[in-house]
């Protein structure tokens, strides 16, 4: 009996150590910033390879010094960075939000849509991305507060008050998280466009845990979420765009590819159903994660235009 108890104790200890180690690994794997995030030259090179059609437009902006950048201090004290393009006499502002372990540069193709529509454009590097400070990615949850601060900055910078917030992937989750918050006083009108965002961090990590490692959520996801709560003051279940969308009272366009296997396409349907009021849904055929613009550039631009200029 004594040997059995010792054996069981050893098994429990091994499982505990393995789970703890796995939790630290998963948290680091998920939330650690890109080590090359500040290499802007490499980011511009990736943009040119992925969206060569954007480069002549970008060069023209650089020639006339229309593409600029700025650094501001967030309420938490961190120094954050953004690119911006001013359109004189325009009251409309587009805030474009990039994806996980990415940066504003690689989403200039989205910024181009709005600049050519006559919008002022602000493209921030989110917390722990690009040239913005931060030690860990917040998966769009903590970042929602930063975007609200960027709205105040943008309103002052452009002397404008009519907003569109457009995010892709983690930027889409950030967009939805922002949509459920009380808007700053500077916002007169606002719309939201989310492109392939997830229902919650828990749902996304649960899916990835099964897809990448064939593991169930218990116990690893539970312990990792608890570790995130202790270390970063938020949990995977708390960070739920689905719950934020339920509180949103502003127009929202949902975009998702039907062949998305990174943020599975089925996630868009509960998000769309949860949204009350003015909304639209566009599912792109055969499209993988964050590829709707790449696969259907003209349709993408037209959907954005229609949504932004309807009512």
CSV table of C-alpha atoms in Angstrom, one decimal:
chain,number,residue,atom,x,y,z
A,1,UNK,CA,0.0,0.0,0.0
A,2,UNK,CA,2.8,2.4,0.9
A,3,UNK,CA,4.6,1.7,-2.4
A,4,UNK,CA,1.3,2.4,-4.2
A,5,UNK,CA,0.9,5.7,-2.5
A,6,UNK,CA,4.5,6.7,-3.2
A,7,UNK,CA,4.0,5.7,-6.8
A,8,UNK,CA,0.8,7.7,-7.1
A,9,UNK,CA,2.4,10.7,-5.5
A,10,UNK,CA,5.3,10.6,-8.0
A,11,UNK,CA,2.9,10.4,-10.9
A,12,UNK,CA,1.0,13.4,-9.6
A,13,UNK,CA,4.2,15.4,-9.1
A,14,UNK,CA,5.4,14.5,-12.6
A,15,UNK,CA,2.0,15.6,-14.1
A,16,UNK,CA,2.1,18.8,-12.0
A,17,UNK,CA,5.6,19.6,-13.1
A,18,UNK,CA,4.7,18.8,-16.8
A,19,UNK,CA,1.5,20.9,-16.7
A,20,UNK,CA,3.3,23.8,-15.0
A,21,UNK,CA,6.1,23.7,-17.6
A,22,UNK,CA,3.7,23.3,-20.4
A,23,UNK,CA,1.7,26.3,-19.1
A,24,UNK,CA,4.8,28.6,-19.1
A,25,UNK,CA,5.7,27.4,-22.6
A,26,UNK,CA,2.2,27.9,-23.9
A,27,UNK,CA,2.0,31.4,-22.4
A,28,UNK,CA,5.4,32.4,-23.9
A,29,UNK,CA,4.5,30.8,-27.3
A,30,UNK,CA,1.3,32.7,-27.4
A,31,UNK,CA,2.1,36.1,-26.0
A,32,UNK,CA,5.8,36.6,-26.6
A,33,UNK,CA,6.5,39.5,-29.0
A,34,UNK,CA,8.3,38.9,-32.4
A,35,UNK,CA,12.0,39.3,-31.7
A,36,UNK,CA,12.4,41.2,-35.0
A,37,UNK,CA,9.3,43.4,-34.5
A,38,UNK,CA,11.3,46.7,-34.7
A,39,UNK,CA,13.0,45.8,-38.1
A,40,UNK,CA,10.9,48.2,-40.2
A,41,UNK,CA,13.0,47.6,-43.4
A,42,UNK,CA,12.1,43.9,-43.3
A,43,UNK,CA,8.5,44.8,-42.7
A,44,UNK,CA,8.4,47.1,-45.8
A,45,UNK,CA,10.1,44.3,-47.8
A,46,UNK,CA,7.4,41.8,-46.7
A,47,UNK,CA,4.7,44.3,-47.7
A,48,UNK,CA,6.3,44.8,-51.1
A,49,UNK,CA,6.3,41.0,-51.7
A,50,UNK,CA,2.8,40.5,-50.5
A,51,UNK,CA,1.1,43.6,-51.9
A,52,UNK,CA,3.3,45.0,-54.7
A,53,UNK,CA,0.4,47.1,-55.9
A,54,UNK,CA,0.7,49.3,-52.7
A,55,UNK,CA,4.3,50.3,-53.3
A,56,UNK,CA,3.8,53.0,-56.0
A,57,UNK,CA,1.1,54.6,-53.7
A,58,UNK,CA,3.4,54.4,-50.7
A,59,UNK,CA,6.3,55.9,-52.7
A,60,UNK,CA,4.1,58.8,-53.8
A,61,UNK,CA,3.2,59.5,-50.1
A,62,UNK,CA,6.8,59.4,-49.1
A,63,UNK,CA,7.8,61.9,-51.9
A,64,UNK,CA,5.4,64.5,-50.6
A,65,UNK,CA,6.0,63.6,-46.9
A,66,UNK,CA,2.3,62.6,-46.5
A,67,UNK,CA,3.2,59.4,-44.6
A,68,UNK,CA,4.3,60.3,-41.2
A,69,UNK,CA,4.7,58.7,-37.8
A,70,UNK,CA,4.3,59.7,-34.2
A,71,UNK,CA,5.0,58.3,-30.7
A,72,UNK,CA,2.7,58.8,-27.8
A,73,UNK,CA,2.6,57.7,-24.2
A,74,UNK,CA,-0.3,55.4,-23.2
A,75,UNK,CA,-2.1,55.9,-19.9
A,76,UNK,CA,-0.1,52.9,-18.6
A,77,UNK,CA,3.1,54.8,-19.3
A,78,UNK,CA,4.3,52.8,-22.3
A,79,UNK,CA,5.6,54.6,-25.5
A,80,UNK,CA,3.5,53.5,-28.5
A,81,UNK,CA,4.0,54.2,-32.2
A,82,UNK,CA,1.7,54.9,-35.2
A,83,UNK,CA,1.9,55.9,-38.8
A,84,UNK,CA,-0.6,58.4,-40.1
A,85,UNK,CA,-1.8,60.1,-43.3
A,86,UNK,CA,-3.6,63.4,-43.2
A,87,UNK,CA,-6.4,64.5,-45.5
A,88,UNK,CA,-7.1,68.2,-45.0
A,89,UNK,CA,-10.7,69.2,-44.5
A,90,UNK,CA,-11.8,65.6,-44.0
A,91,UNK,CA,-13.9,64.8,-40.9
A,92,UNK,CA,-13.4,61.0,-41.3
A,93,UNK,CA,-10.7,59.0,-39.6
A,94,UNK,CA,-9.8,55.3,-40.2
A,95,UNK,CA,-7.9,53.5,-37.5
A,96,UNK,CA,-6.4,50.3,-39.0
A,97,UNK,CA,-5.3,47.5,-36.6
A,98,UNK,CA,-2.9,44.8,-37.6
A,99,UNK,CA,-2.7,41.1,-36.6
A,100,UNK,CA,-0.8,38.9,-34.1
A,101,UNK,CA,3.0,39.3,-34.1
A,102,UNK,CA,2.7,41.7,-37.0
A,103,UNK,CA,2.9,45.5,-37.4
A,104,UNK,CA,1.2,48.5,-39.0
A,105,UNK,CA,3.4,48.4,-42.0
A,106,UNK,CA,2.2,45.1,-43.3
A,107,UNK,CA,-1.4,46.4,-43.3
A,108,UNK,CA,-0.7,49.5,-45.4
A,109,UNK,CA,-2.9,47.9,-48.1
A,110,UNK,CA,-5.9,48.5,-45.8
A,111,UNK,CA,-4.7,52.0,-45.0
A,112,UNK,CA,-4.5,52.7,-48.8
A,113,UNK,CA,-8.3,51.9,-49.2
A,114,UNK,CA,-9.2,54.6,-46.7
A,115,UNK,CA,-6.6,57.2,-47.9
A,116,UNK,CA,-8.0,56.8,-51.4
A,117,UNK,CA,-11.5,57.3,-50.0
A,118,UNK,CA,-10.5,60.6,-48.6
A,119,UNK,CA,-10.1,59.5,-44.9
A,120,UNK,CA,-7.4,60.6,-42.5
A,121,UNK,CA,-5.7,57.3,-41.6
A,122,UNK,CA,-4.0,56.2,-38.3
A,123,UNK,CA,-2.2,52.9,-38.2
A,124,UNK,CA,-0.9,52.1,-34.7
A,125,UNK,CA,1.6,49.4,-33.8
A,126,UNK,CA,-0.3,47.7,-31.0
A,127,UNK,CA,1.1,47.0,-27.6
A,128,UNK,CA,4.3,44.8,-27.9
A,129,UNK,CA,4.3,45.0,-31.7
A,130,UNK,CA,6.3,47.0,-34.2
A,131,UNK,CA,7.9,50.1,-32.5
A,132,UNK,CA,5.5,50.1,-29.6
A,133,UNK,CA,6.7,49.1,-26.2
A,134,UNK,CA,5.4,46.1,-24.2
A,135,UNK,CA,6.7,42.8,-22.9
A,136,UNK,CA,3.7,40.6,-23.8
A,137,UNK,CA,0.9,40.5,-26.4
A,138,UNK,CA,-2.6,41.0,-25.0
A,139,UNK,CA,-4.5,39.3,-27.8
A,140,UNK,CA,-6.6,42.4,-28.4
A,141,UNK,CA,-8.0,42.5,-24.8
A,142,UNK,CA,-5.7,45.0,-23.0
A,143,UNK,CA,-5.1,46.7,-26.4
A,144,UNK,CA,-8.7,47.9,-26.5
A,145,UNK,CA,-7.8,50.6,-24.0
A,146,UNK,CA,-4.9,51.7,-26.2
A,147,UNK,CA,-7.1,52.1,-29.2
A,148,UNK,CA,-9.6,54.2,-27.2
A,149,UNK,CA,-6.6,56.5,-26.4
A,150,UNK,CA,-5.5,56.5,-30.0
A,151,UNK,CA,-9.0,57.8,-30.9
A,152,UNK,CA,-8.4,60.8,-28.7
A,153,UNK,CA,-5.0,61.3,-30.3
A,154,UNK,CA,-6.4,61.0,-33.8
A,155,UNK,CA,-9.3,63.4,-33.1
A,156,UNK,CA,-6.8,66.0,-32.0
A,157,UNK,CA,-4.3,65.3,-34.7
A,158,UNK,CA,-6.8,65.5,-37.6
A,159,UNK,CA,-9.4,67.8,-36.0
A,160,UNK,CA,-12.0,65.2,-36.9
A,161,UNK,CA,-14.7,63.1,-35.2
A,162,UNK,CA,-16.2,60.5,-37.6
A,163,UNK,CA,-14.4,57.1,-37.2
A,164,UNK,CA,-14.0,53.7,-38.7
A,165,UNK,CA,-12.0,51.1,-36.8
A,166,UNK,CA,-10.9,48.3,-39.1
A,167,UNK,CA,-8.9,45.3,-37.8
A,168,UNK,CA,-7.7,42.0,-39.2
A,169,UNK,CA,-7.2,38.8,-37.2
A,170,UNK,CA,-6.0,39.8,-33.7
A,171,UNK,CA,-6.7,43.4,-34.9
A,172,UNK,CA,-10.3,42.2,-35.6
A,173,UNK,CA,-10.6,40.9,-32.1
A,174,UNK,CA,-9.2,44.2,-30.8
A,175,UNK,CA,-11.8,46.0,-33.0
A,176,UNK,CA,-14.6,44.0,-31.5
A,177,UNK,CA,-13.3,44.5,-28.0
A,178,UNK,CA,-13.3,48.2,-28.5
A,179,UNK,CA,-16.8,48.2,-29.9
A,180,UNK,CA,-18.3,47.1,-26.6
A,181,UNK,CA,-16.7,50.0,-24.6
A,182,UNK,CA,-18.0,53.5,-24.0
A,183,UNK,CA,-16.7,55.7,-26.8
A,184,UNK,CA,-14.5,58.7,-26.0
A,185,UNK,CA,-16.3,62.1,-26.1
A,186,UNK,CA,-14.4,63.0,-29.3
A,187,UNK,CA,-16.3,60.4,-31.2
A,188,UNK,CA,-19.4,61.7,-33.1
A,189,UNK,CA,-19.9,58.7,-35.4
A,190,UNK,CA,-18.2,55.4,-35.5
A,191,UNK,CA,-18.3,52.1,-37.5
A,192,UNK,CA,-16.4,48.9,-37.0
A,193,UNK,CA,-15.0,46.4,-39.5
A,194,UNK,CA,-13.7,43.0,-38.3
A,195,UNK,CA,-11.9,40.7,-40.7
A,196,UNK,CA,-11.4,37.1,-39.4
A,197,UNK,CA,-11.5,37.7,-35.6
A,198,UNK,CA,-12.1,35.1,-33.0
A,199,UNK,CA,-15.0,34.7,-30.5
A,200,UNK,CA,-12.6,34.6,-27.5
A,201,UNK,CA,-9.0,33.9,-26.6
A,202,UNK,CA,-10.1,30.8,-24.9
A,203,UNK,CA,-11.9,29.5,-28.0
A,204,UNK,CA,-9.0,30.3,-30.2
A,205,UNK,CA,-6.4,28.7,-28.0
A,206,UNK,CA,-8.6,25.7,-27.4
A,207,UNK,CA,-8.8,25.3,-31.2
A,208,UNK,CA,-5.1,25.7,-31.7
A,209,UNK,CA,-4.2,23.3,-28.9
A,210,UNK,CA,-6.2,20.6,-30.6
A,211,UNK,CA,-5.1,21.6,-34.1
A,212,UNK,CA,-1.4,21.9,-33.4
A,213,UNK,CA,-0.8,19.4,-30.5
A,214,UNK,CA,-3.9,17.2,-30.4
A,215,UNK,CA,-4.5,18.1,-26.8
A,216,UNK,CA,-7.7,18.7,-24.9
A,217,UNK,CA,-8.2,22.0,-23.0
A,218,UNK,CA,-7.9,20.3,-19.6
A,219,UNK,CA,-5.7,20.8,-17.8
A,220,UNK,CA,-3.2,22.9,-19.8
A,221,UNK,CA,-5.5,25.6,-21.0
A,222,UNK,CA,-6.9,26.1,-17.6
A,223,UNK,CA,-3.6,26.4,-15.9
A,224,UNK,CA,-2.2,28.7,-18.6
A,225,UNK,CA,-5.2,31.0,-18.3
A,226,UNK,CA,-4.6,31.1,-14.6
A,227,UNK,CA,-1.0,31.9,-15.1
A,228,UNK,CA,-1.9,34.7,-17.5
A,229,UNK,CA,-4.3,36.1,-14.9
A,230,UNK,CA,-1.5,36.1,-12.3
A,231,UNK,CA,1.2,37.4,-14.5
A,232,UNK,CA,-0.7,39.8,-16.8
A,233,UNK,CA,-4.0,40.5,-15.0
A,234,UNK,CA,-6.4,39.0,-17.6
A,235,UNK,CA,-7.7,35.5,-18.4
A,236,UNK,CA,-8.5,33.7,-21.6
A,237,UNK,CA,-12.2,33.5,-20.9
A,238,UNK,CA,-12.4,37.2,-19.9
A,239,UNK,CA,-10.9,38.3,-23.3
A,240,UNK,CA,-14.1,37.6,-25.3
A,241,UNK,CA,-14.9,39.7,-28.4
A,242,UNK,CA,-18.2,37.8,-28.5
A,243,UNK,CA,-19.3,39.4,-25.2
A,244,UNK,CA,-18.1,42.8,-26.3
A,245,UNK,CA,-20.0,42.6,-29.6
A,246,UNK,CA,-23.2,41.9,-27.6
A,247,UNK,CA,-22.7,45.4,-26.1
A,248,UNK,CA,-21.9,47.1,-29.4
A,249,UNK,CA,-24.6,49.6,-30.6
A,250,UNK,CA,-22.7,50.8,-33.7
A,251,UNK,CA,-22.7,49.4,-37.3
A,252,UNK,CA,-20.3,46.5,-37.8
A,253,UNK,CA,-19.2,44.6,-40.9
A,254,UNK,CA,-18.0,41.0,-40.4
A,255,UNK,CA,-15.6,39.5,-43.0
A,256,UNK,CA,-14.3,35.9,-42.9
A,257,UNK,CA,-12.8,33.4,-45.4
A,258,UNK,CA,-14.7,30.1,-45.5
A,259,UNK,CA,-11.4,28.1,-45.7
A,260,UNK,CA,-9.8,29.8,-42.6
A,261,UNK,CA,-8.1,27.1,-40.5
A,262,UNK,CA,-6.3,29.5,-38.2
A,263,UNK,CA,-9.3,31.3,-36.9
A,264,UNK,CA,-11.9,28.8,-38.0
A,265,UNK,CA,-14.6,30.4,-40.2
A,266,UNK,CA,-17.4,29.0,-38.0
A,267,UNK,CA,-16.5,31.6,-35.4
A,268,UNK,CA,-17.9,34.4,-37.4
A,269,UNK,CA,-21.5,33.2,-37.2
A,270,UNK,CA,-22.0,33.5,-33.4
A,271,UNK,CA,-20.3,36.9,-33.6
A,272,UNK,CA,-22.7,38.0,-36.3
A,273,UNK,CA,-25.7,36.7,-34.5
A,274,UNK,CA,-24.6,38.3,-31.2
A,275,UNK,CA,-24.5,41.8,-32.9
A,276,UNK,CA,-27.8,43.7,-32.7
A,277,UNK,CA,-28.6,46.7,-34.9
A,278,UNK,CA,-26.9,47.6,-38.1
A,279,UNK,CA,-24.6,44.8,-39.4
A,280,UNK,CA,-23.4,43.1,-42.5
A,281,UNK,CA,-21.6,39.8,-43.2
A,282,UNK,CA,-19.4,38.9,-46.1
A,283,UNK,CA,-18.0,35.3,-46.4
A,284,UNK,CA,-15.2,35.0,-49.0
A,285,UNK,CA,-15.2,31.7,-50.9
A,286,UNK,CA,-12.1,29.5,-50.7
A,287,UNK,CA,-10.2,32.0,-48.6
A,288,UNK,CA,-7.7,31.2,-46.0
A,289,UNK,CA,-6.9,33.2,-42.9
A,290,UNK,CA,-6.6,37.0,-43.4
A,291,UNK,CA,-6.6,36.5,-47.2
A,292,UNK,CA,-9.9,38.1,-48.2
A,293,UNK,CA,-8.2,41.2,-49.5
A,294,UNK,CA,-5.6,39.2,-51.3
A,295,UNK,CA,-8.1,36.9,-53.0
A,296,UNK,CA,-10.8,39.5,-53.7
A,297,UNK,CA,-9.2,43.0,-53.7
A,298,UNK,CA,-11.8,44.8,-55.8
A,299,UNK,CA,-14.7,43.2,-53.9
A,300,UNK,CA,-13.0,43.9,-50.6
A,301,UNK,CA,-12.6,47.6,-51.4
A,302,UNK,CA,-16.3,47.8,-52.6
A,303,UNK,CA,-17.6,46.1,-49.5
A,304,UNK,CA,-15.6,48.6,-47.3
A,305,UNK,CA,-16.9,51.6,-49.4
A,306,UNK,CA,-20.5,50.4,-49.3
A,307,UNK,CA,-20.4,49.9,-45.6
A,308,UNK,CA,-18.6,53.2,-44.8
A,309,UNK,CA,-20.9,55.3,-47.0
A,310,UNK,CA,-24.3,53.7,-46.3
A,311,UNK,CA,-26.5,55.7,-43.9
